Each structure stands twice: as C-alpha cells, then as structure tokens.
Amino acid sequence: MKDTNILDEAFEKFVGNSKIFKDREVLRHDYLPDNLPHREEQIKRLGETIAPVLKGARSSNIFIYGKTGTGKTAVTKYVLTYLETKAKEFNELVKFCYINCRLTGTEYRVFASLCQSIGVSVPFTGLSIGEVFDRFRTGLDSSKTLFIIVLDEIDALIKTRGDILLYELTRINEMLHSSKVSLIGISNDLRLKEFLDPRVLSSLSEEEIVFTPYDAGELRNILSERVQIAFCDGALSDGALSLCAALAAAEHGDARRALDLLRVAGEVAERESSDVVVEEHVREAEKHIERNRVVEALRGLTLHSKLVVLSIFHLNRANVHRAITGEIYEVYNELCGELGVTPLTQRRVSTLVNELDAIGLLNAQVISMGRYGRTKKIRLEVTRTLIREVLSNDNRLGRLVKYEPKCLSKHARGGS
DNA sequence: CGTCCACAGGAATGACGGGCGG
DNA sequence: CCGCCCGTCATTCCTGTGGACG
C-alpha cells in the first residue's frame, strides 16, 4: 500500500464519512452551551448578586466554590457574557475579565493580564509588581468602567503565592474615583478559606455560591443535551451514555470528565470503524485518557524529576516496593554520576518528590519508623511498563533504564 | 519515659537569563 | 549601556517530629 493511501484512510475517518460525530467540538469542555441544566439555582443567585451593576452600582464580591467539573466556570462566563450585552442596553460601561490563576501562575502575570484586558500594554517581565498594579489602577480609573474580575482556580495561586494579590485587589476600590471593581473568586478547594487572611476573606465572601457535584442522573441529562448536536442519530448506545455518566458521577460528579469520556469513546469507536459507540468503547476510553495523562506528564518532566522517577523504578525492580527518601537519594546520586550531571541536594529532591506526588505519578506518605527516624514511603502510581516505554525514548537518560545501580546489588533485599 | 534517628519541610538567600526605563 | 526588577530554580541553614528502643 502506498503511504498516501494510508493517509487517505486515516483522514477519511476524520473528515467525510464519520458515522459517529456530527460536531465533536460540542464535547470539548471549553465549549459554552446555550443551556446549563441543573444549575438554575446558581445562575439565579449569581445574576441577582451582580445585577446592581446594571444601575451603575458596584456589586458585592462573590466567592464561588465547588469541585472540578461542577459548572462553576461555565455558569460564571455564561452569566457575565449575558450581563455585558444587557449592560449595553442600559448604557452602562461594564466589563469583565476572566483569568485562570493556575494557568496565569504568578501575581505579576495576573496584574499583567488585567492590564491587557483594559488595553494597557505591559511587558511580560521587567517591571515591579507594584508598578504593574499602579498602571492597572490608573488605566482602569480613567476608563470609568464597572469592572468585574473573575479569578478562576484561585486556590492554586493562593497556595503557592499567598494572598497578597487578593489583599491588593480587595482594597483597590478605596483608591479608585471613577471606576469600580467587583471580584469573583472561584475555588475548587473548599478549605481555601483557612488559608486566607480574615480581612480578605470577609471582603471576598460578601456573597457565597456553592456548586454541588452532579449525580449520575444529572450528568446524563447534561450529556444528552449535547449528544444530539455532537453525535449522528443512533451512533451512541444508551448503555454507553449511562456508563459515562456513572463513571463520572463516581468521580465526584465531574461533568468535564463525563464529556471527555464521551468524546474519547466516540473517537475509539471511530478508529475501530464501528457505527455505534458501545459500553466497551467507554471502558477503552477510560484507559486511554489515563494513559495519555501519564505519558504527557512523564514527558514534560525536567531531567532531575525524571531521574527521581527512574530511581524509584530501579528500587522497584530490586523488590523495594515502597522506597524511602534515603534509598531514593542514593540511587539518584549514582544515576547522576553515570550521566555526568551534578546531583541536586536532598532538600531539593524532597520537593521534587512532593511535586511528583501532586501530579499523581507517585504516592508519598510521611511515616515514622520510631527509633529509625522519620521519612517518606514512596510508591509509583504508574505501571513500570509505561515508565520504561516513555523514558527509554529519552535521548539523555534512555540508556539508564537498563542500567543496574551498584548500590542496589550490594544490599539486594526483599522488601515490602 | 526520655532519647534520638532520619528525615520533613519552612525561611532566607543567591545565581541566572530575560527585559524594562532612562 | 546601566541599574533594577522579574520569575525560576536551587542551595544552605534551620527547627520540628512520631514513635521504637533502651
């Protein structure tokens, strides 16, 4: 077969003759539907709270929380977009700015994108935070706007950077003359309140809206709304739909998860050239998504993080299934030597382990061995085959996958 | 019942490449 | 070009600690 024929076949499945999808974009979670089922309550609350801006008054600050995939972002964007168009009818200058704090990353960049959104251009580095904040403030004040700032995934920023950003923002109104600012903070973490300065907390949560997880039935409804646009008639079995809803419901009622499952299941079915998505495709999709997540995560690691993973991998092979910090560092040191790289300090490796734990590649648990100290038991959360597969393709440390650390052969022992 | 191991993990600090305004 | 500040990564120094052992 000629190569172009292979390609033709591959393309065809995507373009012309898909018997599965009508419009798969609808299943992406950044797609904003016209209708948000089972969120009427929250839409109403949010709408009532921000309504005052239509009469030129500042609205209360709002604190929104709920787990991932419960519709917080969708509802907020939905309501605010509608508010903006309404405001035009009322001739009020209302603007909102949506910022995802986890993607934006630092206070500086948050202020920088705030500046951007009001048309003040700032360099992406080089200025002091105070300077950027001042520019934002003066720029905003001269624009005479009712400005609504949405800070999504705000917990990510606060846990790593503290609440200075929020403190500045909650006080900004005192320094504005002709503009007003309202804040909407969105958090996935209910315990976020504990991290906040009480002054910030009281200011931010003038209103609170809680998003409860969807149950399986609700997820089913959400999915079936989109299925009609996304899938061809009869291309999705009822069983597959229910399974997606059930699996996502089991995982804290995450609609995003449900949509992903549905989309990937469709893609799996498509690749198998079947005409209808069945439950088995959903099961397959589940594995597929997880595998992808892990591969991406592994690939994106820095050299030293990979070395840490590899060290645990080797300890694993030597029958140490739950390695402790000291052992890992020993192997890690040897691997660095093999590569001709200067090893990082144990302190640094310790935070790398914590980061890997947070991504979910590892599971780390602090334990005490009494007389024999206090340490961390660390276990891989990924199959060894997958690690071998990904790291063998790494041009720098590929060869270390087969390497046998000397420090392990010395005291080869059974462990648990 | 105190000791003391083997670390955890916080705080302060520094090196570095990038980019500003003047 | 300079002096300054940025974020990021890393080091150094440090205090804290659960519980088996003696």
Coordinates of C-alpha atoms in Angstrom, one line a residue, chain A residues 27-414:
Chain A
L27 CA -18.0 17.8 23.6
R28 CA -14.9 19.8 24.5
H29 CA -15.2 21.3 27.9
D30 CA -14.4 24.8 26.9
Y31 CA -17.5 24.8 24.7
L32 CA -20.1 27.0 26.3
P33 CA -23.6 25.6 25.7
D34 CA -26.7 27.8 25.5
N35 CA -28.2 25.9 28.3
L36 CA -26.8 24.8 31.6
P37 CA -29.0 22.1 33.1
H38 CA -29.3 21.7 36.8
R39 CA -27.6 25.0 37.5
E40 CA -30.7 27.2 37.5
E41 CA -30.2 27.9 41.2
Q42 CA -26.6 29.1 40.8
I43 CA -27.4 31.1 37.7
K44 CA -30.1 32.9 39.6
R45 CA -28.0 33.6 42.6
L46 CA -25.1 34.9 40.6
G47 CA -27.4 37.0 38.4
E48 CA -29.2 38.6 41.4
T49 CA -25.9 39.4 43.1
I50 CA -24.3 41.2 40.1
A51 CA -27.5 42.8 38.9
P52 CA -26.7 46.1 40.6
V53 CA -24.0 46.9 38.1
L54 CA -26.8 47.5 35.5
K55 CA -27.7 50.6 37.5
G56 CA -24.1 51.7 37.9
A57 CA -23.6 50.4 41.4
R58 CA -20.8 48.1 42.4
S59 CA -21.9 44.6 43.1
S60 CA -20.8 42.5 46.1
N61 CA -17.7 40.4 45.8
I62 CA -18.5 36.8 45.3
F63 CA -16.8 33.7 46.4
I64 CA -17.7 30.6 44.4
Y65 CA -16.7 27.1 45.3
G66 CA -17.3 23.6 44.2
K67 CA -15.3 20.7 42.8
T68 CA -13.9 20.4 39.3
G69 CA -16.5 19.9 36.6
T70 CA -19.4 21.2 38.5
G71 CA -20.1 24.1 36.1
K72 CA -18.5 27.0 38.1
T73 CA -16.6 28.4 35.1
A74 CA -19.4 27.7 32.6
V75 CA -22.0 29.4 34.8
T76 CA -19.8 32.4 35.5
K77 CA -18.9 33.0 31.9
Y78 CA -22.5 32.5 30.8
V79 CA -23.9 35.0 33.3
L80 CA -21.2 37.6 32.8
T81 CA -21.4 37.5 29.0
Y82 CA -25.1 38.0 29.2
L83 CA -24.6 40.8 31.7
E84 CA -22.3 42.6 29.3
T85 CA -24.8 42.6 26.5
K86 CA -27.5 43.7 28.9
A87 CA -25.4 46.5 30.2
K88 CA -25.1 47.9 26.7
E89 CA -28.9 48.2 26.6
F90 CA -28.7 50.1 29.8
N91 CA -25.8 52.2 28.6
E92 CA -23.6 51.2 31.5
L93 CA -19.9 50.6 30.9
V94 CA -19.5 47.1 32.3
K95 CA -16.6 44.9 31.5
F96 CA -15.4 41.6 32.9
C97 CA -12.1 40.0 32.8
Y98 CA -11.6 36.3 33.2
I99 CA -8.3 35.0 34.5
N100 CA -7.4 31.4 35.2
C101 CA -4.9 31.7 38.0
R102 CA -3.4 28.3 37.6
L103 CA -2.5 29.0 34.0
T104 CA -1.5 32.5 34.7
G105 CA 0.7 31.4 37.5
T106 CA 2.0 34.4 39.3
E107 CA 0.8 37.7 40.8
Y108 CA 2.8 39.6 38.2
R109 CA 1.1 37.8 35.3
V110 CA -2.3 38.2 36.8
F111 CA -1.9 42.0 37.0
A112 CA -0.3 42.0 33.6
S113 CA -3.4 40.3 32.0
L114 CA -5.6 42.7 33.9
C115 CA -3.7 45.5 32.2
Q116 CA -4.1 43.8 28.9
S117 CA -7.8 43.5 29.3
I118 CA -8.2 47.2 29.8
G119 CA -5.9 48.0 26.9
V120 CA -2.8 48.9 28.8
S121 CA 0.1 47.1 27.4
V122 CA 2.8 45.9 29.8
P123 CA 6.0 43.9 29.2
F124 CA 5.7 40.3 30.3
T125 CA 8.6 40.9 32.7
G126 CA 10.9 43.6 33.8
L127 CA 8.6 45.8 35.9
S128 CA 8.0 45.6 39.6
I129 CA 4.7 44.2 40.7
G130 CA 3.8 47.5 42.3
E131 CA 4.4 49.3 39.0
V132 CA 2.1 47.0 37.1
F133 CA -0.6 47.3 39.7
D134 CA -0.4 51.1 39.6
R135 CA -0.7 51.1 35.8
F136 CA -3.7 48.9 36.0
R137 CA -5.3 51.1 38.7
T138 CA -4.7 54.4 36.8
G139 CA -5.7 52.8 33.5
L140 CA -8.9 51.5 34.9
D141 CA -9.8 54.7 36.7
S142 CA -9.5 56.7 33.6
S143 CA -11.7 54.3 31.7
K144 CA -14.7 54.9 34.0
T145 CA -15.8 51.3 34.0
L146 CA -17.6 48.9 36.3
F147 CA -15.0 46.2 36.2
I148 CA -15.6 42.6 37.2
I149 CA -12.6 40.5 37.8
V150 CA -13.1 36.7 37.7
L151 CA -10.2 34.8 39.3
D152 CA -10.7 31.1 38.5
E153 CA -8.8 28.4 40.3
I154 CA -7.7 30.9 42.8
D155 CA -6.7 28.3 45.2
A156 CA -3.8 27.3 43.0
L157 CA -2.4 30.8 43.3
I158 CA -3.0 31.3 47.0
K159 CA -1.4 28.0 48.0
T160 CA 1.8 28.8 46.2
R161 CA 2.0 32.6 46.4
G162 CA -0.1 33.7 49.4
D163 CA -3.0 36.1 49.5
I164 CA -1.2 39.4 48.8
L165 CA -2.8 39.6 45.4
L166 CA -6.2 39.3 46.8
Y167 CA -5.5 41.8 49.5
E168 CA -4.4 44.4 47.0
L169 CA -7.5 43.7 44.9
T170 CA -10.0 43.9 47.7
R171 CA -8.7 47.3 48.6
I172 CA -8.5 48.7 45.2
N173 CA -11.8 50.4 45.3
E174 CA -10.6 52.8 48.0
M175 CA -8.1 54.2 45.5
L176 CA -10.5 54.5 42.6
H177 CA -12.5 57.6 41.8
S178 CA -14.5 57.0 38.7
S179 CA -14.3 53.2 38.3
K180 CA -15.4 50.4 40.4
V181 CA -14.2 46.8 40.8
S182 CA -16.0 43.7 41.8
L183 CA -14.3 40.4 42.4
I184 CA -15.5 36.9 41.7
G185 CA -13.2 34.2 43.1
I186 CA -13.6 30.7 42.1
S187 CA -12.1 27.9 44.0
N188 CA -12.0 24.1 43.7
D189 CA -10.9 23.7 47.2
L190 CA -13.4 24.2 50.0
R191 CA -10.7 24.6 52.6
L192 CA -9.3 27.6 50.8
K193 CA -10.9 29.8 53.5
E194 CA -8.5 28.5 56.0
F195 CA -5.5 29.9 54.1
L196 CA -7.0 33.4 53.8
D197 CA -6.3 36.5 55.9
P198 CA -9.6 37.2 57.7
R199 CA -9.8 40.7 56.2
V200 CA -9.5 39.3 52.7
L201 CA -12.0 36.6 53.5
S202 CA -14.7 38.8 54.8
S203 CA -14.3 41.2 51.8
L204 CA -14.2 38.4 49.2
S205 CA -17.1 36.4 50.5
E206 CA -19.7 39.1 50.8
E207 CA -21.7 36.5 48.8
E208 CA -21.0 32.8 48.5
I209 CA -22.3 30.4 46.0
V210 CA -21.8 26.7 46.3
F211 CA -21.8 24.3 43.4
T212 CA -22.7 20.8 44.5
P213 CA -21.5 17.8 42.4
Y214 CA -23.8 16.4 39.8
D215 CA -25.3 13.0 40.4
A216 CA -25.5 10.3 37.7
G217 CA -28.9 11.3 36.6
E218 CA -28.0 15.0 36.2
L219 CA -24.9 14.1 34.3
R220 CA -27.0 12.0 32.0
N221 CA -29.1 15.0 31.2
I222 CA -26.2 17.2 30.6
L223 CA -24.7 14.7 28.3
S224 CA -27.8 14.0 26.3
E225 CA -28.3 17.7 25.6
R226 CA -25.0 17.8 23.8
V227 CA -25.2 14.3 22.3
Q228 CA -27.9 15.4 20.0
I229 CA -25.6 18.0 18.4
A230 CA -22.4 16.1 18.7
F231 CA -23.4 12.6 17.5
C232 CA -25.1 11.3 14.5
D233 CA -28.5 9.8 15.1
G234 CA -28.3 6.4 16.7
A235 CA -24.5 6.5 16.9
L236 CA -24.5 6.4 20.6
S237 CA -25.9 3.5 22.6
D238 CA -27.9 4.2 25.6
G239 CA -25.6 2.0 27.7
A240 CA -22.6 3.9 26.7
L241 CA -24.2 7.2 27.7
S242 CA -25.2 5.8 31.1
L243 CA -21.8 4.4 31.7
C244 CA -20.1 7.7 31.0
A245 CA -22.5 9.4 33.5
A246 CA -22.0 6.7 36.1
L247 CA -18.2 6.7 35.9
A248 CA -18.1 10.5 36.2
A249 CA -20.6 10.5 39.0
A250 CA -18.4 8.1 40.9
E251 CA -15.6 10.6 40.4
H252 CA -17.1 13.5 42.4
G253 CA -19.7 14.2 39.8
D254 CA -17.4 15.7 37.3
A255 CA -19.1 16.8 34.1
R256 CA -15.8 17.6 32.4
R257 CA -14.8 14.0 33.0
A258 CA -18.1 12.8 31.6
L259 CA -17.7 14.8 28.4
D260 CA -14.1 13.6 27.9
L261 CA -15.2 10.0 28.3
L262 CA -17.9 10.5 25.8
R263 CA -15.7 12.2 23.2
V264 CA -12.8 9.8 23.5
A265 CA -15.2 6.8 23.4
G266 CA -16.5 8.2 20.2
E267 CA -13.0 8.5 18.8
V268 CA -12.2 5.0 19.8
A269 CA -15.3 3.7 18.1
E270 CA -14.5 5.8 15.0
R271 CA -11.0 4.3 14.9
E272 CA -12.4 0.9 15.0
S273 CA -14.8 1.9 12.2
S274 CA -17.8 0.8 14.2
D275 CA -21.1 2.6 13.6
V276 CA -22.2 2.9 17.1
V277 CA -20.5 3.7 20.4
V278 CA -21.0 0.9 23.0
E279 CA -20.0 0.5 26.6
E280 CA -16.8 -1.3 25.7
H281 CA -15.6 1.8 23.9
V282 CA -16.2 3.8 27.1
R283 CA -14.1 1.4 29.1
E284 CA -11.4 1.7 26.4
A285 CA -11.7 5.5 26.6
E286 CA -11.1 5.4 30.3
K287 CA -7.8 3.6 29.9
H288 CA -6.9 5.8 27.0
I289 CA -7.4 9.0 28.9
E290 CA -5.5 7.9 31.9
R291 CA -2.6 6.6 29.8
N292 CA -2.4 9.8 27.9
R293 CA -2.4 11.8 31.0
V294 CA 0.5 9.8 32.4
V295 CA 2.6 9.9 29.2
E296 CA 2.2 13.6 28.9
A297 CA 3.1 14.2 32.5
L298 CA 6.2 12.0 32.3
R299 CA 7.4 13.6 29.1
G300 CA 7.0 17.1 30.5
L301 CA 9.2 16.4 33.5
T302 CA 12.6 18.0 33.9
L303 CA 15.7 15.9 33.7
H304 CA 16.1 15.6 37.5
S305 CA 12.5 14.8 38.1
K306 CA 12.8 12.0 35.5
L307 CA 15.9 10.8 37.3
V308 CA 13.9 10.7 40.6
V309 CA 11.2 8.6 38.9
L310 CA 13.8 6.4 37.4
S311 CA 15.4 5.9 40.8
I312 CA 12.2 4.6 42.2
F313 CA 11.7 2.5 39.1
H314 CA 15.1 0.8 39.8
L315 CA 14.3 0.3 43.5
N316 CA 11.1 -1.3 42.4
R317 CA 12.9 -3.8 40.3
A318 CA 15.1 -4.6 43.3
N319 CA 12.0 -5.6 45.1
V320 CA 11.7 -2.4 47.2
H321 CA 8.1 -1.6 46.5
R322 CA 7.8 1.3 48.9
A323 CA 11.1 3.2 48.8
I324 CA 12.1 5.7 51.4
T325 CA 13.8 9.0 50.8
G326 CA 17.3 7.9 51.7
E327 CA 17.3 5.0 49.3
I328 CA 15.9 7.0 46.5
Y329 CA 18.5 9.7 47.0
E330 CA 21.3 7.1 47.0
V331 CA 20.2 5.6 43.7
Y332 CA 19.5 9.1 42.3
N333 CA 23.1 10.1 43.1
E334 CA 24.5 7.2 41.3
L335 CA 22.4 7.8 38.2
C336 CA 23.6 11.4 38.2
G337 CA 27.1 10.2 38.3
E338 CA 26.5 7.8 35.4
L339 CA 25.2 10.8 33.4
G340 CA 27.9 13.2 34.5
V341 CA 25.3 15.5 36.0
T342 CA 25.8 17.2 39.4
P343 CA 23.1 15.9 41.7
L344 CA 20.8 18.2 43.4
T345 CA 20.6 18.4 47.2
Q346 CA 18.4 16.1 49.1
R347 CA 16.3 19.0 50.2
R348 CA 15.6 19.8 46.5
V349 CA 14.9 16.2 45.6
S350 CA 12.4 16.2 48.5
T351 CA 10.4 18.9 46.9
L352 CA 10.6 17.2 43.5
V353 CA 9.1 14.1 45.1
N354 CA 6.3 16.3 46.5
E355 CA 5.6 17.7 43.1
L356 CA 5.5 14.3 41.5
D357 CA 3.1 13.3 44.3
A358 CA 0.9 16.2 43.4
I359 CA 0.8 15.3 39.7
G360 CA -0.1 11.8 40.8
L361 CA 2.8 10.0 39.4
L362 CA 3.9 9.0 42.8
N363 CA 2.3 8.4 46.1
A364 CA 4.3 9.7 49.0
Q365 CA 3.4 9.2 52.7
V366 CA 5.2 10.5 55.7
I367 CA 5.7 7.8 58.2
S368 CA 7.7 7.3 61.4
M369 CA 9.9 4.3 61.9
G370 CA 10.3 5.2 65.5
R371 CA 13.9 4.7 66.6
Y372 CA 14.9 4.6 63.0
G373 CA 13.7 8.0 62.1
R374 CA 11.0 9.7 60.2
T375 CA 10.8 9.6 56.5
K376 CA 8.6 9.2 53.5
K377 CA 7.4 6.0 51.9
I378 CA 7.2 6.4 48.2
R379 CA 5.4 4.3 45.7
L380 CA 5.0 4.6 42.0
E381 CA 1.4 5.2 40.8
V382 CA 2.2 4.3 37.2
T383 CA 2.9 0.9 35.7
R384 CA 6.5 0.1 35.2
T385 CA 6.0 -0.7 31.5
L386 CA 4.7 2.8 30.8
I387 CA 7.8 4.3 32.5
R388 CA 10.1 2.1 30.6
E389 CA 8.3 3.0 27.4
V390 CA 8.5 6.7 27.8
L391 CA 11.9 7.1 29.4
S392 CA 13.6 4.7 27.0
N393 CA 12.8 7.2 24.3
D394 CA 14.5 10.0 26.2
N395 CA 17.8 10.7 24.4
R396 CA 19.6 11.7 27.6
L397 CA 18.7 9.1 30.1
G398 CA 17.3 6.4 27.9
R399 CA 20.2 4.1 28.5
L400 CA 19.8 4.4 32.2
V401 CA 16.6 2.5 32.1
K402 CA 18.5 -0.7 31.6
Y403 CA 21.3 0.3 33.9
E404 CA 21.7 -1.6 37.2
P405 CA 22.6 0.6 40.1
K406 CA 25.5 -0.8 42.1
C407 CA 24.2 0.5 45.4
L408 CA 21.3 -1.8 44.9
S409 CA 23.1 -5.1 44.1
K410 CA 25.1 -4.6 47.3
H411 CA 22.2 -4.9 49.7
A412 CA 19.8 -6.7 47.4
R413 CA 17.0 -7.5 49.7
G414 CA 13.3 -8.4 49.7

